[in-house]
XYZ file of C-alpha atoms in Angstrom:
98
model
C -26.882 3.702 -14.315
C -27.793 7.060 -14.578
C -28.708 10.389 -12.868
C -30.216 14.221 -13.704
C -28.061 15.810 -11.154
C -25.206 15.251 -9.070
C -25.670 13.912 -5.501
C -28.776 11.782 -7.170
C -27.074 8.663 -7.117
C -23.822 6.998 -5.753
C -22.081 3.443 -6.688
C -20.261 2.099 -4.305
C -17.697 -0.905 -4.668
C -14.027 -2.084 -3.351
C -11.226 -3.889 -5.836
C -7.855 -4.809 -4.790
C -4.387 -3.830 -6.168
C -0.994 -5.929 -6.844
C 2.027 -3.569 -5.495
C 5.488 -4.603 -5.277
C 4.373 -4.452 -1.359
C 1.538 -6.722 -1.454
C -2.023 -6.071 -2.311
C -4.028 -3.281 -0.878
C -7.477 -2.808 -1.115
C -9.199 0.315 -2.572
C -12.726 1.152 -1.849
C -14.440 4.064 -3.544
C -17.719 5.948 -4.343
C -18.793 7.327 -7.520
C -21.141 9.911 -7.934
C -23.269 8.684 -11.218
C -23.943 12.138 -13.100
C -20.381 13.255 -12.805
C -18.936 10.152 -12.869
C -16.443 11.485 -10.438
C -14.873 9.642 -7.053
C -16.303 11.793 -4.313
C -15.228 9.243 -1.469
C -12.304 6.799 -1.498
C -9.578 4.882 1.157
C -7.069 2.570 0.703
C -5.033 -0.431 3.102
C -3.499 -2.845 3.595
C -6.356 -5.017 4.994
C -10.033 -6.080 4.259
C -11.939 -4.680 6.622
C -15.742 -2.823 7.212
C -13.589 0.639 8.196
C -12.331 0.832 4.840
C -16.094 1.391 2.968
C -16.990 3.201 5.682
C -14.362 5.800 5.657
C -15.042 5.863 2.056
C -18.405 6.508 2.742
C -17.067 9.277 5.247
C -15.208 11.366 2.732
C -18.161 11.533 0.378
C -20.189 12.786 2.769
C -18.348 15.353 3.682
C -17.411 16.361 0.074
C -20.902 16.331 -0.776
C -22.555 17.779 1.651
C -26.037 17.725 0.363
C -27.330 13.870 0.418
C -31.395 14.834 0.579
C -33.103 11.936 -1.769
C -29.686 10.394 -2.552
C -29.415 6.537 -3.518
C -26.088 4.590 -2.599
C -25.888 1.589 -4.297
C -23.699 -1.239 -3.699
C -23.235 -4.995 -4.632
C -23.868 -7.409 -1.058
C -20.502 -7.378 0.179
C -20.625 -7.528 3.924
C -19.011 -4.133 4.292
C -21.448 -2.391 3.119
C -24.470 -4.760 4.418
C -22.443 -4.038 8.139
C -25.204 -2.715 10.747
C -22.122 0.471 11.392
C -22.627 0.999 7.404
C -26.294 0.926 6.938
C -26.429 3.127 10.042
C -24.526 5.773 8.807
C -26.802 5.999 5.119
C -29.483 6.131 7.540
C -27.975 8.564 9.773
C -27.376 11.232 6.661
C -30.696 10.706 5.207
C -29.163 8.298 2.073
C -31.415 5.011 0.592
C -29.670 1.852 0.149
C -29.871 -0.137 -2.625
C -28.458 -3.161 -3.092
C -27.485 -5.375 -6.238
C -26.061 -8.386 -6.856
């Protein structure tokens, strides 16, 4: 992927961790021209709340999200109805890989 400018394009995608505690989960978004994590949350658990508040924090970081693309792979968290609202909500197209 690529991008001319930031806020252009995001990826979007969750991995888990081994700790000494467990695993936690750690989902994240990537803005493609920087290459830089502009949103990211970690726990203990699996669940649609953890993309979301990923999500969340980029937003907020990067404020401006007019003609944005958010991609992601088809994980259920981010093809949740609360998840797809939200792009839709700040103006952000979905696109979805495999």
């Amino acid at each position: 992927f690529s991008a001319d400018r930031p806020n252009r394009l995001w990826v979007a995608d969750l991995t888990y961790v081994a700790t000494w505690q467990g695993f936690v989960y750690v989902a994240f978004v990537v803005d493609v021209f920087s290459r830089r994590i502009v949103g990211w949350r970690v726990s203990s658990s699996l669940r649609t709340d953890l993309a979301l508040d990923a999500l969340e924090q980029a937003i907020h970081f990067r404020a401006d999200t007019e003609g944005l693309i958010h991609h992601s792979d088809r994980g259920g968290q981010y093809l949740s109805i609360r998840y797809t609202e939200r792009l839709a909500e700040a103006g952000i197209e979905p696109s979805v890989g495999c």
